[in-house]
GROMACS .gro file of C-alpha atoms in nm:
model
  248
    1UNK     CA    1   8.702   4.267 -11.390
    2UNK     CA    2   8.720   4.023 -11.672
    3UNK     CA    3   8.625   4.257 -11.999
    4UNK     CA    4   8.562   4.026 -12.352
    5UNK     CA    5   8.428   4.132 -12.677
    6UNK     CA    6   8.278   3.901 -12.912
    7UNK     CA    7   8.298   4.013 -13.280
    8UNK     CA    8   8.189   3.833 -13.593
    9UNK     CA    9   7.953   3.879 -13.899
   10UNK     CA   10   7.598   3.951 -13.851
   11UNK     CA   11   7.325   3.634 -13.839
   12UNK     CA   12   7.621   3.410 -13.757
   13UNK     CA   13   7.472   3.336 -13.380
   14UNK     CA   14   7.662   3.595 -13.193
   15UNK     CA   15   7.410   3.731 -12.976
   16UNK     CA   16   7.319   3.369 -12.900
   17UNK     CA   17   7.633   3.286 -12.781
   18UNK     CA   18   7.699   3.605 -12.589
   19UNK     CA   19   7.394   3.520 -12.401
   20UNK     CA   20   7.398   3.185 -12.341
   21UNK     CA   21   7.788   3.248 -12.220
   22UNK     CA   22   7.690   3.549 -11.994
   23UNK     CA   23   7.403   3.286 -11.859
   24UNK     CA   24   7.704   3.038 -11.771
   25UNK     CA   25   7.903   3.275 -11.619
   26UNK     CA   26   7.679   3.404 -11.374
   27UNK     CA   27   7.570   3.055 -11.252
   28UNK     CA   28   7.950   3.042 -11.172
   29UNK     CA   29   7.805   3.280 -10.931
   30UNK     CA   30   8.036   3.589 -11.127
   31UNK     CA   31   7.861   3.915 -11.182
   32UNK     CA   32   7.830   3.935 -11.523
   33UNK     CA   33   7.735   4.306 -11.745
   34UNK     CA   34   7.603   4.195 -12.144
   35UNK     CA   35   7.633   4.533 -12.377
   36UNK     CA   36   7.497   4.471 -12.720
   37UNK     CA   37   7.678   4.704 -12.961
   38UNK     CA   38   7.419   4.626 -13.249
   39UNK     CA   39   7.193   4.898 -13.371
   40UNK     CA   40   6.904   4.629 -13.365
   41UNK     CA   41   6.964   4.619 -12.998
   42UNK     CA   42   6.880   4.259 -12.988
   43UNK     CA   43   7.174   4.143 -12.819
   44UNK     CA   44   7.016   4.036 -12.452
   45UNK     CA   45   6.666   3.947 -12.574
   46UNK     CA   46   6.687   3.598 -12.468
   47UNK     CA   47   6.786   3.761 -12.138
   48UNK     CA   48   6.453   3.913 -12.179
   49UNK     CA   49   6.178   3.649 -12.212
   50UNK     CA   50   6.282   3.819 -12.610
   51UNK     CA   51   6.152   4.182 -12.519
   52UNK     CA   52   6.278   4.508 -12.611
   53UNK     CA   53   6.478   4.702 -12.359
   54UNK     CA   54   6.536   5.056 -12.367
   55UNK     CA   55   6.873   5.133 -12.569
   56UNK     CA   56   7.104   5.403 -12.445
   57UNK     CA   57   7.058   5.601 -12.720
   58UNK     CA   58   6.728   5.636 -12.733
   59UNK     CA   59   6.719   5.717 -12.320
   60UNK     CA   60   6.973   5.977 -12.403
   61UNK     CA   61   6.755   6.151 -12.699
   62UNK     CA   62   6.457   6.118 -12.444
   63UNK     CA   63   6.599   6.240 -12.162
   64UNK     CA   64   6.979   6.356 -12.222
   65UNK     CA   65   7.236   6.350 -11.945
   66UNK     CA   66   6.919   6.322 -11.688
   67UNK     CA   67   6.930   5.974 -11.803
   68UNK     CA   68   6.926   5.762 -11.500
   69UNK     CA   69   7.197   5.528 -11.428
   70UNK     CA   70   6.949   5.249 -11.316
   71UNK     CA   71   6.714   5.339 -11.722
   72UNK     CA   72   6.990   5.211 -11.863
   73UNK     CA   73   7.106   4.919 -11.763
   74UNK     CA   74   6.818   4.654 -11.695
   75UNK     CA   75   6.844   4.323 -11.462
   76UNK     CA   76   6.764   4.002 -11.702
   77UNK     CA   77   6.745   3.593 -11.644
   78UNK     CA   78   7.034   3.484 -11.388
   79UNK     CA   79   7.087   3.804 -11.265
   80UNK     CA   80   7.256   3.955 -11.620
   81UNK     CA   81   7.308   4.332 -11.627
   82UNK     CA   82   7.154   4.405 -11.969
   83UNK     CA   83   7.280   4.709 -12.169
   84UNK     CA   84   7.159   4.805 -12.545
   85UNK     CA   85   7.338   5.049 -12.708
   86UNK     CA   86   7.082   5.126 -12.988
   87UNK     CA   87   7.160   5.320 -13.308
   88UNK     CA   88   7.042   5.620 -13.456
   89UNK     CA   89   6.721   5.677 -13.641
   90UNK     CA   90   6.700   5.428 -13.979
   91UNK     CA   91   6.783   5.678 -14.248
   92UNK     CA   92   7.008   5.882 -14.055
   93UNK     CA   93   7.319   5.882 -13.845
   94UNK     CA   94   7.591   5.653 -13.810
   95UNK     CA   95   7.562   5.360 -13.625
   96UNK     CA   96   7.939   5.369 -13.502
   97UNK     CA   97   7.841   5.726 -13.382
   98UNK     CA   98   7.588   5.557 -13.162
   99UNK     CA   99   7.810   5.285 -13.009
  100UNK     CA  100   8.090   5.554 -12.891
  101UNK     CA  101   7.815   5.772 -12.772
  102UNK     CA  102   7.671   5.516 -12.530
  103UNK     CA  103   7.954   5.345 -12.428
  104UNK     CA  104   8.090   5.696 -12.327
  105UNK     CA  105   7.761   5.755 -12.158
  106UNK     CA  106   7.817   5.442 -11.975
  107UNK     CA  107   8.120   5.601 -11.872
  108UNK     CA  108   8.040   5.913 -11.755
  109UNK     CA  109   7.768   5.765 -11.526
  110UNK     CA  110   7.997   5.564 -11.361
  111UNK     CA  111   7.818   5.174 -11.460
  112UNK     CA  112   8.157   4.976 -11.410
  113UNK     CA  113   8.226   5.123 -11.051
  114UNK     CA  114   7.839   5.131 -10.948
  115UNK     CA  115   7.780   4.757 -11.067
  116UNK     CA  116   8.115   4.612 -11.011
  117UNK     CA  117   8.089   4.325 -11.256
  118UNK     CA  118   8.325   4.008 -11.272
  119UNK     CA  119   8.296   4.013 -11.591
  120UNK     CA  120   8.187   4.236 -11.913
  121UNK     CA  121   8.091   4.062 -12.267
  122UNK     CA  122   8.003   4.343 -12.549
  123UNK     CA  123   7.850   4.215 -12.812
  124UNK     CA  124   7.969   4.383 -13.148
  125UNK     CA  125   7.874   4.322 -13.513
  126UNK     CA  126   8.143   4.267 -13.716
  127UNK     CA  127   8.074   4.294 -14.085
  128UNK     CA  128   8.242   4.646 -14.066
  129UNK     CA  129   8.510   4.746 -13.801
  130UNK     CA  130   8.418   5.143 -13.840
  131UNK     CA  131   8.584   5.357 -13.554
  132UNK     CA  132   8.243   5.299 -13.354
  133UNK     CA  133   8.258   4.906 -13.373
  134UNK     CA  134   8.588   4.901 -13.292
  135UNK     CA  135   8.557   5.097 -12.956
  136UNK     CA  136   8.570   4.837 -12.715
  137UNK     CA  137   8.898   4.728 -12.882
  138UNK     CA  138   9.076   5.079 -12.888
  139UNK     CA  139   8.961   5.231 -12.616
  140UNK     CA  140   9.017   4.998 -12.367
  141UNK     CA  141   8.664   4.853 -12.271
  142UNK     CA  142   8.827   4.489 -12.361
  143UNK     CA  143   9.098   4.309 -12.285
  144UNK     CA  144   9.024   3.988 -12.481
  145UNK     CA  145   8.841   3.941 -12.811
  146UNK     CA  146   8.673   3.666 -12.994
  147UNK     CA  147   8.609   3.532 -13.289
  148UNK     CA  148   8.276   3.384 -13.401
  149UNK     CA  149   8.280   3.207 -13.722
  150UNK     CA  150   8.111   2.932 -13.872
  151UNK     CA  151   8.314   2.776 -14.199
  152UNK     CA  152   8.104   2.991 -14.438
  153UNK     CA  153   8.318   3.202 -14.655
  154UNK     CA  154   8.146   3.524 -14.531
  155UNK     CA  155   8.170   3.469 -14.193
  156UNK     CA  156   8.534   3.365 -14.212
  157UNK     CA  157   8.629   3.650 -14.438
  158UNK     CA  158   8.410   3.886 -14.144
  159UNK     CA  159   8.634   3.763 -13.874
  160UNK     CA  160   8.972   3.778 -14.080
  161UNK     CA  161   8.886   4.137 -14.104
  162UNK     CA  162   8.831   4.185 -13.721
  163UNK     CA  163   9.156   3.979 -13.674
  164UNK     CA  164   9.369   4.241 -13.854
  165UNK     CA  165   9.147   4.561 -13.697
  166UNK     CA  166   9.289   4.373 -13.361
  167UNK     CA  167   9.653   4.303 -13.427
  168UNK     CA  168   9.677   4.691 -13.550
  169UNK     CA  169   9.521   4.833 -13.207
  170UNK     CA  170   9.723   4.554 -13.025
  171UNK     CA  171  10.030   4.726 -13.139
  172UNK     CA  172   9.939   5.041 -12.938
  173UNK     CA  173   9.812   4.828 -12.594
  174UNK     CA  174   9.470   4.771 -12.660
  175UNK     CA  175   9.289   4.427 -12.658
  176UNK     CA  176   9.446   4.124 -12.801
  177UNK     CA  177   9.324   3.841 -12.953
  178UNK     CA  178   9.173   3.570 -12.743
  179UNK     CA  179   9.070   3.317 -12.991
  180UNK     CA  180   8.840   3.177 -13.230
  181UNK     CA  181   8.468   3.046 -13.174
  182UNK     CA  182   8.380   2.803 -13.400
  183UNK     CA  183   7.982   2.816 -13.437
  184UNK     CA  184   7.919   2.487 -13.606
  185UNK     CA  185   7.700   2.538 -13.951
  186UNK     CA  186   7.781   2.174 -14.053
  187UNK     CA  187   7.894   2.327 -14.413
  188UNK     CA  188   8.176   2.153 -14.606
  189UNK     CA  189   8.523   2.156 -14.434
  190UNK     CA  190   8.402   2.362 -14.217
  191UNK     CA  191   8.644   2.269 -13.873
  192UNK     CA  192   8.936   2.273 -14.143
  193UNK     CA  193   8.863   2.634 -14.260
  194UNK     CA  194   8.833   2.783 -13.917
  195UNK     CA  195   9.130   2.558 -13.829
  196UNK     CA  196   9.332   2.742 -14.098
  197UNK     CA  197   9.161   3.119 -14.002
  198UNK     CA  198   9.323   3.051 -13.668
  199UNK     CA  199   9.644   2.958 -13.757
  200UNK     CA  200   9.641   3.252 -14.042
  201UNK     CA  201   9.532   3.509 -13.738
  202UNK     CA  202   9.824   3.343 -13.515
  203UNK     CA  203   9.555   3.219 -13.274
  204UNK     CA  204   9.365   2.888 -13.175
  205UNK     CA  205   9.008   2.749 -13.169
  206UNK     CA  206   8.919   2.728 -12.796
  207UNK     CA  207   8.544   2.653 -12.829
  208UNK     CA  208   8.360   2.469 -13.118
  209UNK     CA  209   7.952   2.493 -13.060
  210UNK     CA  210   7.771   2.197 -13.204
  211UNK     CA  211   7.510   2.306 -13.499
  212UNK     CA  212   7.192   2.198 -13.281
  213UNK     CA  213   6.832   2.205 -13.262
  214UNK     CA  214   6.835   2.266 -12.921
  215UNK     CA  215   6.938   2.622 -13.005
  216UNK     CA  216   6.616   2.661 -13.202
  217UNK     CA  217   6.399   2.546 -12.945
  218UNK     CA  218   6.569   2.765 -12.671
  219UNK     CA  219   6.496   3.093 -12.935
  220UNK     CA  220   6.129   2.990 -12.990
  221UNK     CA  221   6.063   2.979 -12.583
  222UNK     CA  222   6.282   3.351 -12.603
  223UNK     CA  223   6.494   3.213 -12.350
  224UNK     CA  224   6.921   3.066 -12.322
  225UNK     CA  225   6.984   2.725 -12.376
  226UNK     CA  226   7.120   2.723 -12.048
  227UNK     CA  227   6.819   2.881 -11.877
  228UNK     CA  228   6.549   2.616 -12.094
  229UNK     CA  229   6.749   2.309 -12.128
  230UNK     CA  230   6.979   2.304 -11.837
  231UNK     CA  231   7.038   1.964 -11.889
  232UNK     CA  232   7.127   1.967 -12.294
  233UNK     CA  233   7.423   1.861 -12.462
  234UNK     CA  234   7.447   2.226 -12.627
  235UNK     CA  235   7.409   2.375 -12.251
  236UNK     CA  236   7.711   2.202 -12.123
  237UNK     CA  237   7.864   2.287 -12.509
  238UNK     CA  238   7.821   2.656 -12.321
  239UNK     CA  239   7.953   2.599 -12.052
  240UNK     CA  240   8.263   2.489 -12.170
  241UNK     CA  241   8.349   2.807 -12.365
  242UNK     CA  242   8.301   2.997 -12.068
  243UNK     CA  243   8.529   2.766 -11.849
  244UNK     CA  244   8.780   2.808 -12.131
  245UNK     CA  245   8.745   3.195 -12.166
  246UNK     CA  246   8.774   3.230 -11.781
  247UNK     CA  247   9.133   3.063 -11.846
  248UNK     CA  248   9.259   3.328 -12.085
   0.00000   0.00000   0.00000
């Protein structure tokens, strides 16, 4: 079981990527298991003709431990095994809270062994690596984790701080650092500045997305690029990350 975690600052196309890389690897014919780690549980929506799922969370206040195995983890586009953390109620709670209680849920209902996936992708926001977000590095869940940065100085400073939550739990055996994503924003210098992120981090770039309409037009239909324009430049773009991930 191949398990990756893709971190980076919100709104920088994350959850688009995730997707549209879990859609390439199952048409490798690989099992493939998405959990969003987001409280806007938003992760697999393209998965999801863009509807809501049930998160974990809220399952668990609903229902508690009676929680069915199958409730929480839903079958989306391509055969993707679709899991939403959730968060807690706006106003109250702590969203890291929410992401070690489901993924320990998860757990203790036995997902990995019923589902057998070939390969795991959380989703995680990175704009603050809390003892919740960080999870899937420390406790195991994933091996390999990525970087997704465009060359804007917010993302880029977003991912630095990732980098060095990463090398810390490396140290102690965790998951190490599998490389940088570079999600094209076409801003100035932009292949430069994640060029010298990588080198600062002691990693590489091993995927650079082209900034492309195509993305926008997959979103409006609520659907991958890879699932409405098979045929695209940015779908093959995809597809290449994933054949260079599945190297690592």
């Amino acid at each position: 079981m191949l398990k990756l975690a893709l971190y980076g600052k919100g709104g920088i196309g994350k959850s688009t990527t995730a997707s549209n890389l879990s859609a390439a690897f199952s048409e490798k014919g690989l099992r493939v298991m998405q959990i969003g780690c987001d409280p806007k549980a938003d992760s697999t929506a393209l998965l999801h003709g863009g509807r809501p799922i049930p998160t974990v969370l809220d399952l668990v206040r609903e229902k508690g431990s009676a929680a069915a195995l199958s409730e929480l983890v839903t079958e989306g586009d391509a055969g993707v095994l679709c899991v939403e953390a959730g968060g807690p109620t706006p106003g109250s709670g702590c969203a890291g809270r929410g992401i070690i209680a489901a993924l320990e849920m998860l757990e203790e209902k036995g997902a990995f062994a019923a589902y057998a996936p070939d390969v795991v992708l959380y989703d995680v926001l990175g704009d603050v690596v809390c003892g919740g977000f960080a999870m899937p590095i420390r406790e195991g869940y994933a091996e390999k984790v990525y970087l997704v940065t465009s060359g804007e100085n917010m993302a880029l400073h977003a991912a630095a701080n990732i980098a060095l939550a990463v090398e810390n739990f490396a140290e102690r055996g965790y998951a190490s650092l599998g490389g940088v994503i570079l999600n094209r924003r076409n801003v100035e210098r932009e292949e430069e500045k994640a060029a010298e992120l990588a080198a600062d981090v002691h990693s590489r770039i091993i995927g650079a997305l082209p900034f492309s309409g195509t993305v926008q037009q997959a979103d409006a239909l609520h659907k991958t690029v890879i699932t409405a324009f098979p045929e695209s430049e940015m779908a093959a773009a995809y597809r290449a990350l994933a054949e260079e991930m599945l190297k690592q």
